[in-house]
Amino acid sequence: MILFTRVAKRYPQGVEALNGVTLHLDKGSFLFVTGPSGAGKTTLVKMILGIERPTEGSVIVAGRNVSALRGSAVPYLRRNIGVVFQDFKLLESYTVHQNIALGLEILGWSRRDIRTRVGQLLERLGLERLATHRPREISGGEKQRVAIARAMVNNPPILVADEPTGSVDPDLAVEIMDLLVDAQRKGTTVLVATHNLGLIERYDLPLLYLERGQVVEGWPGAPGRGVA
Amino acid sequence: MTFLERPWYFLRSGAANLVHAPVLTVITVLTVGISLVLVGFLAFLLIEADRLLEETTGGFQMTVYLEPDLSVQEGEELAAVVLEQWPEVSRAVVFSAPQDFERNKALLPPEVLQGLEEDLIPAQPYMEVTTDIRKLHGEKLEQMVTWFRSLEQVDGVDEILMGSEKLRVAFTLLESFRFVAGVIAIVVVFAALFFVLATIRLSAHARREEIDVMLLVGATRTFVRVPFYIEGMLAGLFGGALAYTVVWALENRITAQLRAEGLLGVSIDLLPAGMGFALLGGGVVLGLLGAVLGVGRYLRLSR
């Protein structure tokens, strides 16, 4: 589902964000990506989304070679990927319902089908009463749940989360992680970039540790963990 | 999404963009409207100037006097050559010597005619050539004058009279007016285009977060662009409607003024058939063009 082969990313100023990264995620698998700030976690996420292209190596996501993907094909790649950001990226002028429905409108779903699907998700995530609220009227945890709902609304085969628990308290972080793990159990490939070590320790799931753009094998912080 | 749901979505989004920055929208609509009125007014003046020139001069006429011994048939052959050579010539008619005599006689006052011997009245076959002034722009007049001057060397042609000097002056003035009007029209249209472009760019800038999120969740650039195109077209349409209203009000006012002056027979038609369509269509095209230019570069920078 996601395949990185000896991927390097160098920016024009000479900054090396990734160097020789290889990883392989099958359908329905889960991977934590961690490491200190500047390790290359966000660059890795951006490559999966087709925002960045590798300088060397190849990136294949949902059967598409991101390295050689034409600009006009990127939207179709992204329709296979649900994405959750630390800063939620919810639209303030939209209601909770509209924020979640956005992806379906882009895909051309009918209004009736959108209503039904968004209704189901709101109920599943306990957000029904907030459907008509604007993001500024809800809490941080609720915002992140809305962001997850938006990412999952079209049942994408891949879910990518960049620091999804960065802005929430520990209890809420667990709640959010449970949602992501639940999605993985239902067959979604999930990649979570985080530096929340407490959270990583809580879940016995495969881990990739990055430092200065390189994969660190056998990271001592998580002995015995499966590494992608 | 059903067949109509997507267009409706785009229309809703485009209209929402317009409402988002009302002051800028009003300025854009006003600019488009005023520019269309000005361009339309300049076009009207140019058309009227051509018509006025045609009416006052009666067309550009030349009289080709033929040798007295030339038959009417030979004269008509020459007329056929003229008509074939110059599509600008609308009429070339040959008159016989007796017809010339009658014409000249009719021109003379009765007191002059009394006591005048008839063989003193000029009588010579001639060809009257009338041209369509509207087709004589640029170098055409000079080319035609030179060609007709060369006719004087042809056997059977006696003399050619042509009043081209006044026409040259009129043409020079008209060309200058046409040039100035063209420059003004271009400046005005560019100003309108600039305002539409600025409005759309500000609108896109205000929605940059929304655009980024849309692109991240799989929107194509076309999907993102279309609402801005709709916004531009709507602003242009409102501008066109404003222009139509202004012209309509102007026409009513002028007509009322003419009636008040007692000029009941005089009418002015500022809104001929198709003018409404031209104003609305012109506004829409202007709005769309501004939107395409405004949002194009902005989206090229987004990923």
PDB file of N, CA and C in Angstrom, chain B residues 72-159:
ATOM      1  N   VAL B  72     -22.651  55.946 -75.816  1.00  0.00           N
ATOM      2  CA  VAL B  72     -23.113  55.543 -74.465  1.00  0.00           C
ATOM      3  C   VAL B  72     -22.648  54.120 -74.171  1.00  0.00           C
ATOM      4  N   GLN B  73     -22.685  53.270 -75.208  1.00  0.00           N
ATOM      5  CA  GLN B  73     -22.270  51.873 -75.019  1.00  0.00           C
ATOM      6  C   GLN B  73     -20.799  51.783 -74.600  1.00  0.00           C
ATOM      7  N   GLU B  74     -19.972  52.609 -75.271  1.00  0.00           N
ATOM      8  CA  GLU B  74     -18.548  52.609 -74.908  1.00  0.00           C
ATOM      9  C   GLU B  74     -18.358  53.131 -73.475  1.00  0.00           C
ATOM     10  N   GLY B  75     -19.173  54.128 -73.130  1.00  0.00           N
ATOM     11  CA  GLY B  75     -19.130  54.672 -71.764  1.00  0.00           C
ATOM     12  C   GLY B  75     -19.517  53.619 -70.741  1.00  0.00           C
ATOM     13  N   GLU B  76     -20.532  52.814 -71.090  1.00  0.00           N
ATOM     14  CA  GLU B  76     -20.988  51.769 -70.154  1.00  0.00           C
ATOM     15  C   GLU B  76     -19.946  50.666 -70.009  1.00  0.00           C
ATOM     16  N   GLU B  77     -19.184  50.441 -71.065  1.00  0.00           N
ATOM     17  CA  GLU B  77     -18.102  49.451 -70.965  1.00  0.00           C
ATOM     18  C   GLU B  77     -17.043  49.935 -69.957  1.00  0.00           C
ATOM     19  N   LEU B  78     -16.775  51.251 -70.028  1.00  0.00           N
ATOM     20  CA  LEU B  78     -15.819  51.835 -69.077  1.00  0.00           C
ATOM     21  C   LEU B  78     -16.359  51.728 -67.642  1.00  0.00           C
ATOM     22  N   ALA B  79     -17.670  51.984 -67.513  1.00  0.00           N
ATOM     23  CA  ALA B  79     -18.309  51.885 -66.190  1.00  0.00           C
ATOM     24  C   ALA B  79     -18.182  50.469 -65.637  1.00  0.00           C
ATOM     25  N   ALA B  80     -18.320  49.462 -66.514  1.00  0.00           N
ATOM     26  CA  ALA B  80     -18.208  48.061 -66.092  1.00  0.00           C
ATOM     27  C   ALA B  80     -16.796  47.782 -65.568  1.00  0.00           C
ATOM     28  N   VAL B  81     -15.799  48.385 -66.266  1.00  0.00           N
ATOM     29  CA  VAL B  81     -14.406  48.201 -65.818  1.00  0.00           C
ATOM     30  C   VAL B  81     -14.227  48.798 -64.427  1.00  0.00           C
ATOM     31  N   VAL B  82     -14.786  50.008 -64.238  1.00  0.00           N
ATOM     32  CA  VAL B  82     -14.674  50.689 -62.931  1.00  0.00           C
ATOM     33  C   VAL B  82     -15.301  49.836 -61.824  1.00  0.00           C
ATOM     34  N   LEU B  83     -16.491  49.342 -62.102  1.00  0.00           N
ATOM     35  CA  LEU B  83     -17.205  48.548 -61.086  1.00  0.00           C
ATOM     36  C   LEU B  83     -16.455  47.257 -60.760  1.00  0.00           C
ATOM     37  N   GLU B  84     -15.834  46.680 -61.762  1.00  0.00           N
ATOM     38  CA  GLU B  84     -15.113  45.438 -61.552  1.00  0.00           C
ATOM     39  C   GLU B  84     -13.823  45.683 -60.757  1.00  0.00           C
ATOM     40  N   GLN B  85     -13.170  46.812 -61.074  1.00  0.00           N
ATOM     41  CA  GLN B  85     -11.892  47.141 -60.441  1.00  0.00           C
ATOM     42  C   GLN B  85     -12.058  47.561 -58.986  1.00  0.00           C
ATOM     43  N   TRP B  86     -13.160  48.270 -58.684  1.00  0.00           N
ATOM     44  CA  TRP B  86     -13.323  48.865 -57.359  1.00  0.00           C
ATOM     45  C   TRP B  86     -14.610  48.401 -56.676  1.00  0.00           C
ATOM     46  N   PRO B  87     -14.490  47.465 -55.761  1.00  0.00           N
ATOM     47  CA  PRO B  87     -15.699  47.035 -55.029  1.00  0.00           C
ATOM     48  C   PRO B  87     -16.267  48.170 -54.177  1.00  0.00           C
ATOM     49  N   GLU B  88     -15.396  49.168 -53.890  1.00  0.00           N
ATOM     50  CA  GLU B  88     -15.846  50.314 -53.076  1.00  0.00           C
ATOM     51  C   GLU B  88     -16.837  51.192 -53.841  1.00  0.00           C
ATOM     52  N   VAL B  89     -16.848  51.059 -55.171  1.00  0.00           N
ATOM     53  CA  VAL B  89     -17.764  51.877 -55.984  1.00  0.00           C
ATOM     54  C   VAL B  89     -19.149  51.244 -55.915  1.00  0.00           C
ATOM     55  N   SER B  90     -20.084  52.036 -55.414  1.00  0.00           N
ATOM     56  CA  SER B  90     -21.434  51.503 -55.289  1.00  0.00           C
ATOM     57  C   SER B  90     -22.263  51.758 -56.551  1.00  0.00           C
ATOM     58  N   ARG B  91     -21.864  52.772 -57.336  1.00  0.00           N
ATOM     59  CA  ARG B  91     -22.671  53.118 -58.528  1.00  0.00           C
ATOM     60  C   ARG B  91     -21.762  53.765 -59.576  1.00  0.00           C
ATOM     61  N   ALA B  92     -21.893  53.376 -60.818  1.00  0.00           N
ATOM     62  CA  ALA B  92     -21.193  54.045 -61.928  1.00  0.00           C
ATOM     63  C   ALA B  92     -22.193  54.126 -63.079  1.00  0.00           C
ATOM     64  N   VAL B  93     -22.745  55.317 -63.282  1.00  0.00           N
ATOM     65  CA  VAL B  93     -23.823  55.484 -64.277  1.00  0.00           C
ATOM     66  C   VAL B  93     -23.357  56.430 -65.385  1.00  0.00           C
ATOM     67  N   VAL B  94     -23.633  56.038 -66.605  1.00  0.00           N
ATOM     68  CA  VAL B  94     -23.224  56.856 -67.764  1.00  0.00           C
ATOM     69  C   VAL B  94     -24.422  57.663 -68.250  1.00  0.00           C
ATOM     70  N   PHE B  95     -24.175  58.935 -68.497  1.00  0.00           N
ATOM     71  CA  PHE B  95     -25.217  59.830 -69.024  1.00  0.00           C
ATOM     72  C   PHE B  95     -24.771  60.313 -70.418  1.00  0.00           C
ATOM     73  N   SER B  96     -25.747  60.392 -71.320  1.00  0.00           N
ATOM     74  CA  SER B  96     -25.439  60.830 -72.699  1.00  0.00           C
ATOM     75  C   SER B  96     -25.323  62.357 -72.745  1.00  0.00           C
ATOM     76  N   ALA B  97     -24.862  62.875 -73.863  1.00  0.00           N
ATOM     77  CA  ALA B  97     -24.737  64.337 -74.025  1.00  0.00           C
ATOM     78  C   ALA B  97     -26.097  65.029 -73.881  1.00  0.00           C
ATOM     79  N   PRO B  98     -27.166  64.501 -74.499  1.00  0.00           N
ATOM     80  CA  PRO B  98     -28.473  65.164 -74.315  1.00  0.00           C
ATOM     81  C   PRO B  98     -28.918  65.182 -72.850  1.00  0.00           C
ATOM     82  N   GLN B  99     -28.596  64.085 -72.126  1.00  0.00           N
ATOM     83  CA  GLN B  99     -28.987  64.046 -70.701  1.00  0.00           C
ATOM     84  C   GLN B  99     -28.197  65.107 -69.928  1.00  0.00           C
ATOM     85  N   ASP B 100     -26.930  65.291 -70.323  1.00  0.00           N
ATOM     86  CA  ASP B 100     -26.097  66.313 -69.678  1.00  0.00           C
ATOM     87  C   ASP B 100     -26.651  67.708 -69.987  1.00  0.00           C
ATOM     88  N   PHE B 101     -27.077  67.845 -71.217  1.00  0.00           N
ATOM     89  CA  PHE B 101     -27.659  69.120 -71.627  1.00  0.00           C
ATOM     90  C   PHE B 101     -28.885  69.439 -70.748  1.00  0.00           C
ATOM     91  N   GLU B 102     -29.767  68.430 -70.604  1.00  0.00           N
ATOM     92  CA  GLU B 102     -30.989  68.634 -69.808  1.00  0.00           C
ATOM     93  C   GLU B 102     -30.644  68.943 -68.346  1.00  0.00           C
ATOM     94  N   ARG B 103     -29.662  68.270 -67.850  1.00  0.00           N
ATOM     95  CA  ARG B 103     -29.271  68.481 -66.455  1.00  0.00           C
ATOM     96  C   ARG B 103     -28.744  69.912 -66.267  1.00  0.00           C
ATOM     97  N   ASN B 104     -27.875  70.327 -67.162  1.00  0.00           N
ATOM     98  CA  ASN B 104     -27.293  71.668 -67.070  1.00  0.00           C
ATOM     99  C   ASN B 104     -28.347  72.750 -67.247  1.00  0.00           C
ATOM    100  N   LYS B 105     -29.267  72.440 -68.138  1.00  0.00           N
ATOM    101  CA  LYS B 105     -30.340  73.412 -68.394  1.00  0.00           C
ATOM    102  C   LYS B 105     -31.195  73.587 -67.139  1.00  0.00           C
ATOM    103  N   ALA B 106     -31.436  72.445 -66.503  1.00  0.00           N
ATOM    104  CA  ALA B 106     -32.260  72.499 -65.290  1.00  0.00           C
ATOM    105  C   ALA B 106     -31.551  73.244 -64.172  1.00  0.00           C
ATOM    106  N   LEU B 107     -30.248  73.260 -64.212  1.00  0.00           N
ATOM    107  CA  LEU B 107     -29.470  73.911 -63.152  1.00  0.00           C
ATOM    108  C   LEU B 107     -29.464  75.442 -63.306  1.00  0.00           C
ATOM    109  N   LEU B 108     -29.665  75.873 -64.528  1.00  0.00           N
ATOM    110  CA  LEU B 108     -29.574  77.315 -64.774  1.00  0.00           C
ATOM    111  C   LEU B 108     -30.871  78.022 -64.368  1.00  0.00           C
ATOM    112  N   PRO B 109     -30.769  79.205 -63.768  1.00  0.00           N
ATOM    113  CA  PRO B 109     -31.972  79.965 -63.394  1.00  0.00           C
ATOM    114  C   PRO B 109     -32.711  80.443 -64.656  1.00  0.00           C
ATOM    115  N   PRO B 110     -34.022  80.560 -64.592  1.00  0.00           N
ATOM    116  CA  PRO B 110     -34.820  80.943 -65.786  1.00  0.00           C
ATOM    117  C   PRO B 110     -34.340  82.253 -66.405  1.00  0.00           C
ATOM    118  N   GLU B 111     -33.933  83.236 -65.547  1.00  0.00           N
ATOM    119  CA  GLU B 111     -33.504  84.526 -66.089  1.00  0.00           C
ATOM    120  C   GLU B 111     -32.229  84.412 -66.919  1.00  0.00           C
ATOM    121  N   VAL B 112     -31.397  83.429 -66.566  1.00  0.00           N
ATOM    122  CA  VAL B 112     -30.160  83.206 -67.335  1.00  0.00           C
ATOM    123  C   VAL B 112     -30.499  82.501 -68.654  1.00  0.00           C
ATOM    124  N   LEU B 113     -31.456  81.560 -68.520  1.00  0.00           N
ATOM    125  CA  LEU B 113     -31.829  80.782 -69.705  1.00  0.00           C
ATOM    126  C   LEU B 113     -32.421  81.662 -70.808  1.00  0.00           C
ATOM    127  N   GLN B 114     -33.179  82.724 -70.384  1.00  0.00           N
ATOM    128  CA  GLN B 114     -33.794  83.618 -71.366  1.00  0.00           C
ATOM    129  C   GLN B 114     -32.710  84.326 -72.167  1.00  0.00           C
ATOM    130  N   GLY B 115     -32.804  84.185 -73.395  1.00  0.00           N
ATOM    131  CA  GLY B 115     -31.839  84.852 -74.269  1.00  0.00           C
ATOM    132  C   GLY B 115     -30.550  84.103 -74.448  1.00  0.00           C
ATOM    133  N   LEU B 116     -30.457  82.930 -73.825  1.00  0.00           N
ATOM    134  CA  LEU B 116     -29.218  82.138 -73.967  1.00  0.00           C
ATOM    135  C   LEU B 116     -29.386  81.143 -75.121  1.00  0.00           C
ATOM    136  N   GLU B 117     -28.445  81.169 -76.023  1.00  0.00           N
ATOM    137  CA  GLU B 117     -28.540  80.225 -77.140  1.00  0.00           C
ATOM    138  C   GLU B 117     -28.232  78.810 -76.626  1.00  0.00           C
ATOM    139  N   GLU B 118     -29.054  77.878 -77.106  1.00  0.00           N
ATOM    140  CA  GLU B 118     -28.969  76.523 -76.554  1.00  0.00           C
ATOM    141  C   GLU B 118     -27.618  75.842 -76.787  1.00  0.00           C
ATOM    142  N   ASP B 119     -26.932  76.211 -77.877  1.00  0.00           N
ATOM    143  CA  ASP B 119     -25.654  75.517 -78.111  1.00  0.00           C
ATOM    144  C   ASP B 119     -24.537  76.014 -77.187  1.00  0.00           C
ATOM    145  N   LEU B 120     -24.896  77.026 -76.381  1.00  0.00           N
ATOM    146  CA  LEU B 120     -23.918  77.484 -75.395  1.00  0.00           C
ATOM    147  C   LEU B 120     -23.993  76.671 -74.085  1.00  0.00           C
ATOM    148  N   ILE B 121     -25.094  75.968 -73.950  1.00  0.00           N
ATOM    149  CA  ILE B 121     -25.230  75.136 -72.734  1.00  0.00           C
ATOM    150  C   ILE B 121     -24.372  73.880 -72.928  1.00  0.00           C
ATOM    151  N   PRO B 122     -23.466  73.598 -71.959  1.00  0.00           N
ATOM    152  CA  PRO B 122     -22.582  72.434 -72.143  1.00  0.00           C
ATOM    153  C   PRO B 122     -23.370  71.122 -72.248  1.00  0.00           C
ATOM    154  N   ALA B 123     -22.903  70.288 -73.125  1.00  0.00           N
ATOM    155  CA  ALA B 123     -23.543  68.980 -73.297  1.00  0.00           C
ATOM    156  C   ALA B 123     -22.442  67.986 -73.674  1.00  0.00           C
ATOM    157  N   GLN B 124     -22.134  67.130 -72.745  1.00  0.00           N
ATOM    158  CA  GLN B 124     -21.027  66.190 -72.948  1.00  0.00           C
ATOM    159  C   GLN B 124     -21.357  64.883 -72.210  1.00  0.00           C
ATOM    160  N   PRO B 125     -21.104  63.730 -72.823  1.00  0.00           N
ATOM    161  CA  PRO B 125     -21.373  62.487 -72.088  1.00  0.00           C
ATOM    162  C   PRO B 125     -20.463  62.394 -70.857  1.00  0.00           C
ATOM    163  N   TYR B 126     -20.984  61.821 -69.803  1.00  0.00           N
ATOM    164  CA  TYR B 126     -20.177  61.700 -68.586  1.00  0.00           C
ATOM    165  C   TYR B 126     -20.601  60.469 -67.779  1.00  0.00           C
ATOM    166  N   MET B 127     -19.714  60.122 -66.856  1.00  0.00           N
ATOM    167  CA  MET B 127     -20.004  58.975 -65.979  1.00  0.00           C
ATOM    168  C   MET B 127     -19.957  59.469 -64.526  1.00  0.00           C
ATOM    169  N   GLU B 128     -21.001  59.167 -63.815  1.00  0.00           N
ATOM    170  CA  GLU B 128     -21.033  59.583 -62.402  1.00  0.00           C
ATOM    171  C   GLU B 128     -20.677  58.360 -61.539  1.00  0.00           C
ATOM    172  N   VAL B 129     -19.625  58.514 -60.742  1.00  0.00           N
ATOM    173  CA  VAL B 129     -19.147  57.387 -59.920  1.00  0.00           C
ATOM    174  C   VAL B 129     -19.393  57.720 -58.438  1.00  0.00           C
ATOM    175  N   THR B 130     -20.124  56.844 -57.761  1.00  0.00           N
ATOM    176  CA  THR B 130     -20.397  57.058 -56.335  1.00  0.00           C
ATOM    177  C   THR B 130     -19.754  55.911 -55.545  1.00  0.00           C
ATOM    178  N   THR B 131     -19.050  56.302 -54.500  1.00  0.00           N
ATOM    179  CA  THR B 131     -18.403  55.252 -53.680  1.00  0.00           C
ATOM    180  C   THR B 131     -18.972  55.240 -52.264  1.00  0.00           C
ATOM    181  N   ASP B 132     -18.831  54.073 -51.634  1.00  0.00           N
ATOM    182  CA  ASP B 132     -19.274  53.914 -50.245  1.00  0.00           C
ATOM    183  C   ASP B 132     -18.134  54.409 -49.345  1.00  0.00           C
ATOM    184  N   ILE B 133     -18.382  55.529 -48.682  1.00  0.00           N
ATOM    185  CA  ILE B 133     -17.327  56.156 -47.868  1.00  0.00           C
ATOM    186  C   ILE B 133     -16.794  55.205 -46.800  1.00  0.00           C
ATOM    187  N   ARG B 134     -17.667  54.385 -46.246  1.00  0.00           N
ATOM    188  CA  ARG B 134     -17.249  53.517 -45.141  1.00  0.00           C
ATOM    189  C   ARG B 134     -16.211  52.474 -45.571  1.00  0.00           C
ATOM    190  N   LYS B 135     -16.116  52.294 -46.917  1.00  0.00           N
ATOM    191  CA  LYS B 135     -15.129  51.317 -47.407  1.00  0.00           C
ATOM    192  C   LYS B 135     -13.823  52.000 -47.838  1.00  0.00           C
ATOM    193  N   LEU B 136     -13.762  53.315 -47.661  1.00  0.00           N
ATOM    194  CA  LEU B 136     -12.611  54.040 -48.208  1.00  0.00           C
ATOM    195  C   LEU B 136     -11.536  54.387 -47.169  1.00  0.00           C
ATOM    196  N   HIS B 137     -11.530  53.656 -46.067  1.00  0.00           N
ATOM    197  CA  HIS B 137     -10.576  54.009 -45.013  1.00  0.00           C
ATOM    198  C   HIS B 137      -9.143  53.688 -45.402  1.00  0.00           C
ATOM    199  N   GLY B 138      -8.233  54.276 -44.698  1.00  0.00           N
ATOM    200  CA  GLY B 138      -6.815  53.995 -44.908  1.00  0.00           C
ATOM    201  C   GLY B 138      -6.319  54.536 -46.234  1.00  0.00           C
ATOM    202  N   GLU B 139      -5.583  53.677 -46.945  1.00  0.00           N
ATOM    203  CA  GLU B 139      -4.965  54.124 -48.196  1.00  0.00           C
ATOM    204  C   GLU B 139      -5.882  53.952 -49.388  1.00  0.00           C
ATOM    205  N   LYS B 140      -7.032  53.416 -49.158  1.00  0.00           N
ATOM    206  CA  LYS B 140      -7.948  53.122 -50.276  1.00  0.00           C
ATOM    207  C   LYS B 140      -8.299  54.389 -51.070  1.00  0.00           C
ATOM    208  N   LEU B 141      -8.569  55.494 -50.357  1.00  0.00           N
ATOM    209  CA  LEU B 141      -8.957  56.739 -51.035  1.00  0.00           C
ATOM    210  C   LEU B 141      -7.836  57.200 -51.974  1.00  0.00           C
ATOM    211  N   GLU B 142      -6.602  57.190 -51.447  1.00  0.00           N
ATOM    212  CA  GLU B 142      -5.470  57.643 -52.251  1.00  0.00           C
ATOM    213  C   GLU B 142      -5.279  56.753 -53.489  1.00  0.00           C
ATOM    214  N   GLN B 143      -5.399  55.444 -53.261  1.00  0.00           N
ATOM    215  CA  GLN B 143      -5.246  54.498 -54.378  1.00  0.00           C
ATOM    216  C   GLN B 143      -6.299  54.761 -55.448  1.00  0.00           C
ATOM    217  N   MET B 144      -7.513  55.015 -54.967  1.00  0.00           N
ATOM    218  CA  MET B 144      -8.600  55.234 -55.922  1.00  0.00           C
ATOM    219  C   MET B 144      -8.410  56.536 -56.709  1.00  0.00           C
ATOM    220  N   VAL B 145      -8.004  57.591 -55.982  1.00  0.00           N
ATOM    221  CA  VAL B 145      -7.783  58.889 -56.638  1.00  0.00           C
ATOM    222  C   VAL B 145      -6.699  58.746 -57.703  1.00  0.00           C
ATOM    223  N   THR B 146      -5.602  58.058 -57.355  1.00  0.00           N
ATOM    224  CA  THR B 146      -4.502  57.867 -58.311  1.00  0.00           C
ATOM    225  C   THR B 146      -4.987  57.093 -59.539  1.00  0.00           C
ATOM    226  N   TRP B 147      -5.746  56.064 -59.285  1.00  0.00           N
ATOM    227  CA  TRP B 147      -6.237  55.227 -60.403  1.00  0.00           C
ATOM    228  C   TRP B 147      -7.128  56.041 -61.341  1.00  0.00           C
ATOM    229  N   PHE B 148      -8.018  56.840 -60.749  1.00  0.00           N
ATOM    230  CA  PHE B 148      -8.931  57.626 -61.583  1.00  0.00           C
ATOM    231  C   PHE B 148      -8.189  58.730 -62.338  1.00  0.00           C
ATOM    232  N   ARG B 149      -7.161  59.272 -61.655  1.00  0.00           N
ATOM    233  CA  ARG B 149      -6.340  60.292 -62.351  1.00  0.00           C
ATOM    234  C   ARG B 149      -5.699  59.667 -63.614  1.00  0.00           C
ATOM    235  N   SER B 150      -5.277  58.422 -63.490  1.00  0.00           N
ATOM    236  CA  SER B 150      -4.633  57.756 -64.633  1.00  0.00           C
ATOM    237  C   SER B 150      -5.629  57.516 -65.770  1.00  0.00           C
ATOM    238  N   LEU B 151      -6.926  57.527 -65.419  1.00  0.00           N
ATOM    239  CA  LEU B 151      -7.958  57.328 -66.456  1.00  0.00           C
ATOM    240  C   LEU B 151      -7.947  58.459 -67.490  1.00  0.00           C
ATOM    241  N   GLU B 152      -7.470  59.618 -67.016  1.00  0.00           N
ATOM    242  CA  GLU B 152      -7.470  60.785 -67.920  1.00  0.00           C
ATOM    243  C   GLU B 152      -6.593  60.538 -69.152  1.00  0.00           C
ATOM    244  N   GLN B 153      -5.653  59.585 -69.030  1.00  0.00           N
ATOM    245  CA  GLN B 153      -4.775  59.265 -70.154  1.00  0.00           C
ATOM    246  C   GLN B 153      -5.451  58.309 -71.154  1.00  0.00           C
ATOM    247  N   VAL B 154      -6.577  57.741 -70.710  1.00  0.00           N
ATOM    248  CA  VAL B 154      -7.255  56.745 -71.559  1.00  0.00           C
ATOM    249  C   VAL B 154      -8.023  57.452 -72.679  1.00  0.00           C
ATOM    250  N   ASP B 155      -7.976  56.860 -73.858  1.00  0.00           N
ATOM    251  CA  ASP B 155      -8.728  57.431 -74.983  1.00  0.00           C
ATOM    252  C   ASP B 155     -10.215  57.432 -74.656  1.00  0.00           C
ATOM    253  N   GLY B 156     -10.873  58.519 -74.973  1.00  0.00           N
ATOM    254  CA  GLY B 156     -12.321  58.608 -74.743  1.00  0.00           C
ATOM    255  C   GLY B 156     -12.656  59.330 -73.453  1.00  0.00           C
ATOM    256  N   VAL B 157     -11.626  59.500 -72.553  1.00  0.00           N
ATOM    257  CA  VAL B 157     -11.867  60.210 -71.292  1.00  0.00           C
ATOM    258  C   VAL B 157     -11.326  61.630 -71.434  1.00  0.00           C
ATOM    259  N   ASP B 158     -12.175  62.597 -71.108  1.00  0.00           N
ATOM    260  CA  ASP B 158     -11.785  63.996 -71.293  1.00  0.00           C
ATOM    261  C   ASP B 158     -11.204  64.572 -70.001  1.00  0.00           C
ATOM    262  N   GLU B 159     -11.987  64.515 -68.920  1.00  0.00           N
ATOM    263  CA  GLU B 159     -11.559  65.160 -67.674  1.00  0.00           C
ATOM    264  C   GLU B 159     -12.247  64.485 -66.482  1.00  0.00           C
TER     265      GLU B 159
END
